[in-house]
Amino acid sequence: MRWTSNARFLFLAPAVVWVLAFTVFPLGYSLYIAFLKIDSKTEITRERVPMFDEAGDPIMLANGKQRMRTIIHKEQINTTTFQGLKNFKRIFKDNQVATSVRITLTFILSSVSIELALGFLLAVLFNRHLAGRAAMRAVMILPIFATPLAAGYLFFTILYEEGGPLGFLGFPFLSDPDWALFSVIFVDIWQWTPFCFLVFLAALQSVPDELYEAAVVDGANGWQMLRMVLLPILQNTIVIVLLLRLAEALKVFDIPFALTGGGPGIATQSYSFLAFRTGIRFFDLGYASALCYGLLITVMIIIMLTFRRLRETYG
Amino acid sequence: MKKSHLSTGLAAAAALGLASASFAGDAVDWNADGTVTMKLGEVYDDTMITVPAADLGALIKEGEQPFAGTEITVSTLASGPKGGISGPLHAFRPVWEELTGGKVTIVELPYAEAYSKMLLDVRNGTGEYDGFIVGAFWYGDIAPQGYAYPVDDLIASGDHPKWSYDVMPDSLKALHTWEGEGFGILNDADGQVLYYRKSALTDPEHMAAFKSEYGYDLPEPPKTWQQLRDIAAYFNGKNWDANDDEADSGMVLHLKVGEQGHYHFQSLSASFAVTPGPEVSQHHNVYWFDPTDMTPMINSPGHVKALEFLVDLHQTGPAAQVGWALGEAWDYFLRGKAVFVFSWGDVGSLCQDTARSKIQGDCASAILPASDEYYDHATGEFVKQENPVPVGNTTGGSWHGVVSAFSANPEATFSFWSLMAMKEVSLWNSQFGWTGVDPGYSYQFLKPLGEATVDEYVSAGWDAEDVKTYTQAYYENFYADTILTYLRIPGTFEYWDILDKNLSATMSGQFTPQEALDQTAETWEAITERLGRDSQLKYYQDAIGFGG
Amino acid sequence: MAEMAARPVGERGFGESLLWLVAICVTLAFFFPFYWAISQGLRNPIDTFTVSGLGVPWLSFDPTLDNWITQLSSPESRRALANSTIVSVGASVLALALGTPAAYALARFRFRRVPNIDITIWFLSQRILPPVATVIPFYLVMRAFGLLDTQLALILVNATFVLPFAVVILRQTFLDLPLELEEAVLVDGGTYRTAFMRVALPLAAPSIAATALISFAFSWNEFLFAITLSSRDSLTIPVFIAGSVDTRGVQFWFMAVRALIAMVPPVLIALLAQRYIVRGLTLGAVKG
């Protein structure tokens, strides 16, 4: 019974309180905002007062006048109007929403599946004695931590259609709506395939030699080896990688922000991007909050669907 | 007498010699002849600009530090220390700091965020920025609310570096004021003109081939958009420029979404969609909204026809331009890859920058052509015209400084902006392409229209022929009889943002012109509803001078 | 270590060399963007388009450090670097200060009403939450407290984002530590605090350090909240470089330098924490 002392609450409480204060409360507040229309303005009055030096004398200027400073009195006025479900109803009428949902889904499905597949392939490829493997593995870590926004700008120059290093391919990387989405996915793949690769490699390396040997003795070919031996062992890893990638992919914002600005048109405007634009760029806070709730509900569903698997993995 | 004269003179010279030596700073020299030389340093090619000391105003005197201890923060578009619009701020910061003892922090914001950042700063009253570089279309969100600091008294005081609204054409002056009161400090002057490769348009072989293909003489420069399209189509895909082995284009456009692509549509559509008339009325000289009820006009048949035309015109250029911001499109033209570009004054001065341009001396300018037919909103019919009158434009931001009403140091902020508005500085800014600062003011136009001479430009590295057509084109544009009305009501940024999105979607084939403009109109209605139709209508009527 | 090279040496040879070549090519492909940025940043503007192909410095053009000097000499860029450092360090320290005890509690103690695993997953789910969902309430709350454009606001935000990460991964770390030493302390009459501070913490130190490094990198890269909450004093590197796609002229050289300024710190840090990356990024689910 020793590890059931009440001291446990002292250890745990700060973090729990923190999450309640900084995540749960804002989410609740956000739901409240979603029913409102908020207008902000600030009223100003200005007052001019003379400036004095250390000796208490007025400071004189070259034009013979006294140096003055300005004191500003300001009062912020926020007016909130209750809108009922109006903001939520707007979601269904807004054609930008439908487009951004489609874009986000396409983005998630393609980038995550390619990253997983490619990462797995690479892991199998690297899972052998290769001269300089440690160095290669180190290089593969770099993209994961490259600032996504900077990566977006960097790829803007790389995918540049006239004179960029991939320009000779002649593809309309950024000017065609479908290609632009492809380009966003491409950058994401560059950034996150290494993650899948590293995790799968680690998982493969924890597979005992005997299993491979047993499979080889049984005369398994490559495909059978994959299906009968590797996939079952990697099952949990695959699920966790899938979940983490799904969650990250849902948030996609930085890369289209930098690479395409959401364009052409709204062809790469992800859901997060749309919510950001609505709320932060155009101050339509209530509607943006309503939009965010759509996303939040999606994430909650994902978590609920994977809850049991998560319990097993982390239990 | 003679002797004493001489000795006085010597003493004075010695004193002056000492004086100029002791006041030669890193960024500023106080010269003996009553002038001050600003030294911009190595990054800016050791540029020196000399101004009369008296023009610096009553506060800035040798040995004085009128803003000692004052720190101001200004926001600007992000282009770095040697990029458009933000560059001059970096260049002149050390000068101003040395002249006044003040300190400047420059906050660079991406184009798409700069407006929101400014607006949040003033709406929340945080007042972090003492000044902003604004686009003139932001005024509706700051001027009537009292967020911008009026500067007429500061100009009149004579305390600060000298400049005046009098050098501005009315069309540009209107963009720096609100209801007659001055808020903007002179800097950039935006309007789009046509740039073309004179050598191609005057090549006898091409002239003959063009005539046999299109049945009329190749006009140089084209007078109508329709002629321009024919010329662009004729040259597109031919290797008419010998500087590389590849085919070149007709027209190059900057169409990237979230940037300044929609301005192409504004400038171009003006002569399609504005019904000329003696004064502003419900149907005449209006472009954006019906001035009686704020119904969007943006999906009128005139606008739609203009967009269809723009889609056509786009076919005469590189497909990649759908994703290009200004720089990419300009560089394409500067590398000699397109016959035409219609854009801002930057192009004319960038043509002279041999580090980026291969076409110095072959970079002619002209006022934008007009459409050979316009839409009559009163009758609902298109009207053909034989000799269409060009419509001028002030399309763009005319990016310039404004002082925040929340600034505790409005004088210092005004002083910094004003330094860059001085005639000599402004002229220098407009002569160099990288600054992003474009001409439109009297001392930038050539005599007799203005005060400048060809020699001044030539000594700044310009080709004499290029500068003549360039300044002429801008003069004609800004002083045109009919000028596209400039939208400055609250929320303009948001109205334009959705227009920009839908235009971009059209150029990349996601929408037809009609769909794009119908959707724009629909969204505009929603924005107007949200911001309040009555107040929007009032602002709109005021802005375009509609009497009712 | 299980590797598929457990075959006789004779069967290697051509096939293996080919695979090795493929591995090298893949690695180079993933490295290429960094190379490209380095090459661009060393070019004079005039060389941007005229130099074709791979653009190897010294071979295809004369490299210059001018772009770097211009960028790094502006007070704004140094300030952004300082801000990013302060925010990232502050957020990591704060998250670890809150997260380590919580992780310890979840690894050692038994919670009865809500099982430990469910609390852990509750933390985990915070990590999965889309940040845009909290950006507006955060913005309004920070405004109400007058914290807009402060480093503190960004520290709070980033600490919130990395806290769940720290809790989940450190819980795993503590679970992997032997229980006996701590129990010995308790048997000797020591407090839980002593057991935690004197025994568990030192043993977990390498893992905690790695967690801190990864938290630092996450916070460094954060953009959405940084651009929303900061306007002057607390501008971080990602906000500073945003908008480098110049509206008035393509400046590849300038974008490349700015991108590298942003990327180098988190990337170097990732290399330092190499051994822990896999564990860290899977929140302890996979041991690397």
PDB file of N, CA, C and O in Angstrom, chain B residues 372-421:
ATOM      1  N   ASP B 372     -11.610  48.356 -75.948  1.00  0.00           N
ATOM      2  CA  ASP B 372     -12.335  49.003 -77.051  1.00  0.00           C
ATOM      3  C   ASP B 372     -13.849  48.953 -76.856  1.00  0.00           C
ATOM      4  O   ASP B 372     -14.608  49.395 -77.690  1.00  0.00           O
ATOM      5  N   GLU B 373     -14.261  48.372 -75.732  1.00  0.00           N
ATOM      6  CA  GLU B 373     -15.682  48.493 -75.389  1.00  0.00           C
ATOM      7  C   GLU B 373     -15.825  48.503 -73.876  1.00  0.00           C
ATOM      8  O   GLU B 373     -15.025  47.916 -73.172  1.00  0.00           O
ATOM      9  N   TYR B 374     -16.801  49.255 -73.413  1.00  0.00           N
ATOM     10  CA  TYR B 374     -17.049  49.272 -71.972  1.00  0.00           C
ATOM     11  C   TYR B 374     -18.512  48.929 -71.719  1.00  0.00           C
ATOM     12  O   TYR B 374     -19.354  48.996 -72.624  1.00  0.00           O
ATOM     13  N   TYR B 375     -18.790  48.573 -70.473  1.00  0.00           N
ATOM     14  CA  TYR B 375     -20.162  48.205 -70.117  1.00  0.00           C
ATOM     15  C   TYR B 375     -20.887  49.422 -69.567  1.00  0.00           C
ATOM     16  O   TYR B 375     -20.377  50.101 -68.676  1.00  0.00           O
ATOM     17  N   ASP B 376     -22.052  49.684 -70.098  1.00  0.00           N
ATOM     18  CA  ASP B 376     -22.841  50.803 -69.598  1.00  0.00           C
ATOM     19  C   ASP B 376     -23.824  50.286 -68.550  1.00  0.00           C
ATOM     20  O   ASP B 376     -24.774  49.577 -68.870  1.00  0.00           O
ATOM     21  N   HIS B 377     -23.561  50.645 -67.310  1.00  0.00           N
ATOM     22  CA  HIS B 377     -24.408  50.125 -66.219  1.00  0.00           C
ATOM     23  C   HIS B 377     -25.816  50.688 -66.272  1.00  0.00           C
ATOM     24  O   HIS B 377     -26.741  50.096 -65.721  1.00  0.00           O
ATOM     25  N   ALA B 378     -25.972  51.848 -66.903  1.00  0.00           N
ATOM     26  CA  ALA B 378     -27.309  52.444 -66.967  1.00  0.00           C
ATOM     27  C   ALA B 378     -28.188  51.697 -67.962  1.00  0.00           C
ATOM     28  O   ALA B 378     -29.349  51.397 -67.690  1.00  0.00           O
ATOM     29  N   THR B 379     -27.611  51.364 -69.126  1.00  0.00           N
ATOM     30  CA  THR B 379     -28.427  50.722 -70.156  1.00  0.00           C
ATOM     31  C   THR B 379     -28.296  49.210 -70.149  1.00  0.00           C
ATOM     32  O   THR B 379     -29.097  48.502 -70.756  1.00  0.00           O
ATOM     33  N   GLY B 380     -27.246  48.704 -69.480  1.00  0.00           N
ATOM     34  CA  GLY B 380     -27.020  47.268 -69.493  1.00  0.00           C
ATOM     35  C   GLY B 380     -26.482  46.764 -70.813  1.00  0.00           C
ATOM     36  O   GLY B 380     -26.657  45.610 -71.173  1.00  0.00           O
ATOM     37  N   GLU B 381     -25.837  47.643 -71.588  1.00  0.00           N
ATOM     38  CA  GLU B 381     -25.290  47.254 -72.888  1.00  0.00           C
ATOM     39  C   GLU B 381     -23.797  47.542 -72.935  1.00  0.00           C
ATOM     40  O   GLU B 381     -23.308  48.431 -72.243  1.00  0.00           O
ATOM     41  N   PHE B 382     -23.099  46.790 -73.775  1.00  0.00           N
ATOM     42  CA  PHE B 382     -21.699  47.136 -74.031  1.00  0.00           C
ATOM     43  C   PHE B 382     -21.636  48.229 -75.089  1.00  0.00           C
ATOM     44  O   PHE B 382     -22.433  48.244 -76.029  1.00  0.00           O
ATOM     45  N   VAL B 383     -20.723  49.156 -74.923  1.00  0.00           N
ATOM     46  CA  VAL B 383     -20.584  50.264 -75.852  1.00  0.00           C
ATOM     47  C   VAL B 383     -19.214  50.174 -76.516  1.00  0.00           C
ATOM     48  O   VAL B 383     -18.188  50.151 -75.846  1.00  0.00           O
ATOM     49  N   LYS B 384     -19.226  50.095 -77.849  1.00  0.00           N
ATOM     50  CA  LYS B 384     -17.970  50.061 -78.607  1.00  0.00           C
ATOM     51  C   LYS B 384     -17.407  51.464 -78.701  1.00  0.00           C
ATOM     52  O   LYS B 384     -18.155  52.428 -78.830  1.00  0.00           O
ATOM     53  N   GLN B 385     -16.103  51.624 -78.651  1.00  0.00           N
ATOM     54  CA  GLN B 385     -15.537  52.953 -78.870  1.00  0.00           C
ATOM     55  C   GLN B 385     -14.336  52.886 -79.803  1.00  0.00           C
ATOM     56  O   GLN B 385     -13.526  51.977 -79.734  1.00  0.00           O
ATOM     57  N   GLU B 386     -14.273  53.879 -80.668  1.00  0.00           N
ATOM     58  CA  GLU B 386     -13.209  53.937 -81.660  1.00  0.00           C
ATOM     59  C   GLU B 386     -11.884  54.291 -81.012  1.00  0.00           C
ATOM     60  O   GLU B 386     -10.872  53.623 -81.198  1.00  0.00           O
ATOM     61  N   ASN B 387     -11.877  55.377 -80.274  1.00  0.00           N
ATOM     62  CA  ASN B 387     -10.659  55.839 -79.631  1.00  0.00           C
ATOM     63  C   ASN B 387     -10.835  55.836 -78.122  1.00  0.00           C
ATOM     64  O   ASN B 387     -11.125  56.857 -77.524  1.00  0.00           O
ATOM     65  N   PRO B 388     -10.690  54.685 -77.526  1.00  0.00           N
ATOM     66  CA  PRO B 388     -10.975  54.605 -76.093  1.00  0.00           C
ATOM     67  C   PRO B 388     -10.013  55.486 -75.290  1.00  0.00           C
ATOM     68  O   PRO B 388      -8.841  55.592 -75.608  1.00  0.00           O
ATOM     69  N   VAL B 389     -10.581  56.100 -74.271  1.00  0.00           N
ATOM     70  CA  VAL B 389      -9.788  56.971 -73.407  1.00  0.00           C
ATOM     71  C   VAL B 389      -9.177  56.120 -72.294  1.00  0.00           C
ATOM     72  O   VAL B 389      -9.893  55.361 -71.649  1.00  0.00           O
ATOM     73  N   PRO B 390      -7.857  56.229 -72.097  1.00  0.00           N
ATOM     74  CA  PRO B 390      -7.273  55.410 -71.037  1.00  0.00           C
ATOM     75  C   PRO B 390      -7.808  55.810 -69.657  1.00  0.00           C
ATOM     76  O   PRO B 390      -8.115  56.966 -69.414  1.00  0.00           O
ATOM     77  N   VAL B 391      -7.945  54.813 -68.816  1.00  0.00           N
ATOM     78  CA  VAL B 391      -8.383  55.056 -67.445  1.00  0.00           C
ATOM     79  C   VAL B 391      -7.146  54.916 -66.556  1.00  0.00           C
ATOM     80  O   VAL B 391      -6.461  53.898 -66.590  1.00  0.00           O
ATOM     81  N   GLY B 392      -6.856  55.965 -65.796  1.00  0.00           N
ATOM     82  CA  GLY B 392      -5.705  55.903 -64.885  1.00  0.00           C
ATOM     83  C   GLY B 392      -6.016  55.051 -63.670  1.00  0.00           C
ATOM     84  O   GLY B 392      -7.175  54.697 -63.414  1.00  0.00           O
ATOM     85  N   ASN B 393      -4.973  54.705 -62.947  1.00  0.00           N
ATOM     86  CA  ASN B 393      -5.221  53.945 -61.728  1.00  0.00           C
ATOM     87  C   ASN B 393      -4.194  54.282 -60.668  1.00  0.00           C
ATOM     88  O   ASN B 393      -3.074  54.701 -60.979  1.00  0.00           O
ATOM     89  N   THR B 394      -4.604  54.128 -59.439  1.00  0.00           N
ATOM     90  CA  THR B 394      -3.671  54.232 -58.311  1.00  0.00           C
ATOM     91  C   THR B 394      -3.666  52.879 -57.611  1.00  0.00           C
ATOM     92  O   THR B 394      -3.564  52.781 -56.406  1.00  0.00           O
ATOM     93  N   THR B 395      -3.804  51.859 -58.435  1.00  0.00           N
ATOM     94  CA  THR B 395      -3.850  50.500 -57.945  1.00  0.00           C
ATOM     95  C   THR B 395      -2.606  50.173 -57.130  1.00  0.00           C
ATOM     96  O   THR B 395      -1.501  50.495 -57.549  1.00  0.00           O
ATOM     97  N   GLY B 396      -2.838  49.539 -56.014  1.00  0.00           N
ATOM     98  CA  GLY B 396      -1.706  49.160 -55.176  1.00  0.00           C
ATOM     99  C   GLY B 396      -1.875  49.727 -53.789  1.00  0.00           C
ATOM    100  O   GLY B 396      -2.976  50.106 -53.391  1.00  0.00           O
ATOM    101  N   GLY B 397      -0.808  49.787 -53.047  1.00  0.00           N
ATOM    102  CA  GLY B 397      -0.905  50.240 -51.665  1.00  0.00           C
ATOM    103  C   GLY B 397      -0.410  51.660 -51.482  1.00  0.00           C
ATOM    104  O   GLY B 397      -0.761  52.317 -50.515  1.00  0.00           O
ATOM    105  N   SER B 398       0.406  52.154 -52.428  1.00  0.00           N
ATOM    106  CA  SER B 398       1.144  53.393 -52.190  1.00  0.00           C
ATOM    107  C   SER B 398       1.674  53.364 -50.756  1.00  0.00           C
ATOM    108  O   SER B 398       1.371  54.225 -49.931  1.00  0.00           O
ATOM    109  N   TRP B 399       2.439  52.366 -50.470  1.00  0.00           N
ATOM    110  CA  TRP B 399       2.871  52.062 -49.094  1.00  0.00           C
ATOM    111  C   TRP B 399       3.567  53.254 -48.460  1.00  0.00           C
ATOM    112  O   TRP B 399       4.517  53.787 -49.020  1.00  0.00           O
ATOM    113  N   HIS B 400       3.064  53.660 -47.346  1.00  0.00           N
ATOM    114  CA  HIS B 400       3.653  54.832 -46.702  1.00  0.00           C
ATOM    115  C   HIS B 400       3.435  54.788 -45.193  1.00  0.00           C
ATOM    116  O   HIS B 400       2.646  53.987 -44.685  1.00  0.00           O
ATOM    117  N   GLY B 401       4.137  55.670 -44.518  1.00  0.00           N
ATOM    118  CA  GLY B 401       4.081  55.690 -43.063  1.00  0.00           C
ATOM    119  C   GLY B 401       2.875  56.434 -42.535  1.00  0.00           C
ATOM    120  O   GLY B 401       2.432  57.422 -43.104  1.00  0.00           O
ATOM    121  N   VAL B 402       2.326  55.907 -41.444  1.00  0.00           N
ATOM    122  CA  VAL B 402       1.276  56.587 -40.702  1.00  0.00           C
ATOM    123  C   VAL B 402       1.708  56.540 -39.242  1.00  0.00           C
ATOM    124  O   VAL B 402       2.379  55.602 -38.816  1.00  0.00           O
ATOM    125  N   VAL B 403       1.356  57.566 -38.489  1.00  0.00           N
ATOM    126  CA  VAL B 403       1.689  57.583 -37.067  1.00  0.00           C
ATOM    127  C   VAL B 403       0.492  57.028 -36.301  1.00  0.00           C
ATOM    128  O   VAL B 403      -0.644  57.403 -36.570  1.00  0.00           O
ATOM    129  N   SER B 404       0.753  56.128 -35.368  1.00  0.00           N
ATOM    130  CA  SER B 404      -0.337  55.554 -34.588  1.00  0.00           C
ATOM    131  C   SER B 404      -0.828  56.557 -33.564  1.00  0.00           C
ATOM    132  O   SER B 404      -0.045  57.265 -32.933  1.00  0.00           O
ATOM    133  N   ALA B 405      -2.143  56.614 -33.386  1.00  0.00           N
ATOM    134  CA  ALA B 405      -2.700  57.497 -32.368  1.00  0.00           C
ATOM    135  C   ALA B 405      -2.323  57.027 -30.973  1.00  0.00           C
ATOM    136  O   ALA B 405      -2.466  57.752 -30.005  1.00  0.00           O
ATOM    137  N   PHE B 406      -1.850  55.789 -30.871  1.00  0.00           N
ATOM    138  CA  PHE B 406      -1.460  55.274 -29.562  1.00  0.00           C
ATOM    139  C   PHE B 406       0.004  55.556 -29.252  1.00  0.00           C
ATOM    140  O   PHE B 406       0.496  55.182 -28.207  1.00  0.00           O
ATOM    141  N   SER B 407       0.683  56.189 -30.197  1.00  0.00           N
ATOM    142  CA  SER B 407       2.104  56.428 -29.973  1.00  0.00           C
ATOM    143  C   SER B 407       2.299  57.483 -28.900  1.00  0.00           C
ATOM    144  O   SER B 407       1.670  58.539 -28.925  1.00  0.00           O
ATOM    145  N   ALA B 408       3.189  57.195 -27.961  1.00  0.00           N
ATOM    146  CA  ALA B 408       3.545  58.202 -26.975  1.00  0.00           C
ATOM    147  C   ALA B 408       4.556  59.177 -27.576  1.00  0.00           C
ATOM    148  O   ALA B 408       4.875  60.191 -26.967  1.00  0.00           O
ATOM    149  N   ASN B 409       5.062  58.855 -28.742  1.00  0.00           N
ATOM    150  CA  ASN B 409       6.067  59.711 -29.374  1.00  0.00           C
ATOM    151  C   ASN B 409       5.708  60.038 -30.821  1.00  0.00           C
ATOM    152  O   ASN B 409       6.436  59.686 -31.743  1.00  0.00           O
ATOM    153  N   PRO B 410       4.570  60.703 -31.000  1.00  0.00           N
ATOM    154  CA  PRO B 410       4.150  60.952 -32.381  1.00  0.00           C
ATOM    155  C   PRO B 410       5.150  61.832 -33.149  1.00  0.00           C
ATOM    156  O   PRO B 410       5.366  61.619 -34.334  1.00  0.00           O
ATOM    157  N   GLU B 411       5.780  62.799 -32.456  1.00  0.00           N
ATOM    158  CA  GLU B 411       6.727  63.672 -33.167  1.00  0.00           C
ATOM    159  C   GLU B 411       7.917  62.883 -33.674  1.00  0.00           C
ATOM    160  O   GLU B 411       8.353  63.048 -34.807  1.00  0.00           O
ATOM    161  N   ALA B 412       8.457  62.036 -32.802  1.00  0.00           N
ATOM    162  CA  ALA B 412       9.625  61.261 -33.201  1.00  0.00           C
ATOM    163  C   ALA B 412       9.270  60.357 -34.377  1.00  0.00           C
ATOM    164  O   ALA B 412      10.020  60.249 -35.352  1.00  0.00           O
ATOM    165  N   THR B 413       8.118  59.717 -34.296  1.00  0.00           N
ATOM    166  CA  THR B 413       7.705  58.823 -35.366  1.00  0.00           C
ATOM    167  C   THR B 413       7.514  59.591 -36.663  1.00  0.00           C
ATOM    168  O   THR B 413       7.977  59.196 -37.724  1.00  0.00           O
ATOM    169  N   PHE B 414       6.842  60.724 -36.533  1.00  0.00           N
ATOM    170  CA  PHE B 414       6.637  61.565 -37.711  1.00  0.00           C
ATOM    171  C   PHE B 414       7.985  62.006 -38.280  1.00  0.00           C
ATOM    172  O   PHE B 414       8.182  62.042 -39.497  1.00  0.00           O
ATOM    173  N   SER B 415       8.915  62.336 -37.402  1.00  0.00           N
ATOM    174  CA  SER B 415      10.233  62.790 -37.834  1.00  0.00           C
ATOM    175  C   SER B 415      10.940  61.702 -38.645  1.00  0.00           C
ATOM    176  O   SER B 415      11.526  61.969 -39.693  1.00  0.00           O
ATOM    177  N   PHE B 416      10.845  60.468 -38.162  1.00  0.00           N
ATOM    178  CA  PHE B 416      11.493  59.362 -38.884  1.00  0.00           C
ATOM    179  C   PHE B 416      10.858  59.171 -40.263  1.00  0.00           C
ATOM    180  O   PHE B 416      11.538  59.080 -41.280  1.00  0.00           O
ATOM    181  N   TRP B 417       9.532  59.126 -40.308  1.00  0.00           N
ATOM    182  CA  TRP B 417       8.855  58.973 -41.605  1.00  0.00           C
ATOM    183  C   TRP B 417       9.210  60.142 -42.523  1.00  0.00           C
ATOM    184  O   TRP B 417       9.407  59.981 -43.727  1.00  0.00           O
ATOM    185  N   SER B 418       9.267  61.350 -41.929  1.00  0.00           N
ATOM    186  CA  SER B 418       9.479  62.546 -42.741  1.00  0.00           C
ATOM    187  C   SER B 418      10.873  62.579 -43.355  1.00  0.00           C
ATOM    188  O   SER B 418      11.056  63.103 -44.447  1.00  0.00           O
ATOM    189  N   LEU B 419      11.841  62.047 -42.634  1.00  0.00           N
ATOM    190  CA  LEU B 419      13.195  62.019 -43.180  1.00  0.00           C
ATOM    191  C   LEU B 419      13.190  61.339 -44.546  1.00  0.00           C
ATOM    192  O   LEU B 419      13.853  61.762 -45.489  1.00  0.00           O
ATOM    193  N   MET B 420      12.404  60.249 -44.635  1.00  0.00           N
ATOM    194  CA  MET B 420      12.365  59.494 -45.890  1.00  0.00           C
ATOM    195  C   MET B 420      11.437  60.134 -46.920  1.00  0.00           C
ATOM    196  O   MET B 420      11.375  59.713 -48.061  1.00  0.00           O
ATOM    197  N   ALA B 421      10.686  61.161 -46.488  1.00  0.00           N
ATOM    198  CA  ALA B 421       9.781  61.846 -47.415  1.00  0.00           C
ATOM    199  C   ALA B 421      10.439  63.076 -48.007  1.00  0.00           C
ATOM    200  O   ALA B 421       9.863  63.735 -48.880  1.00  0.00           O
TER     201      ALA B 421
END
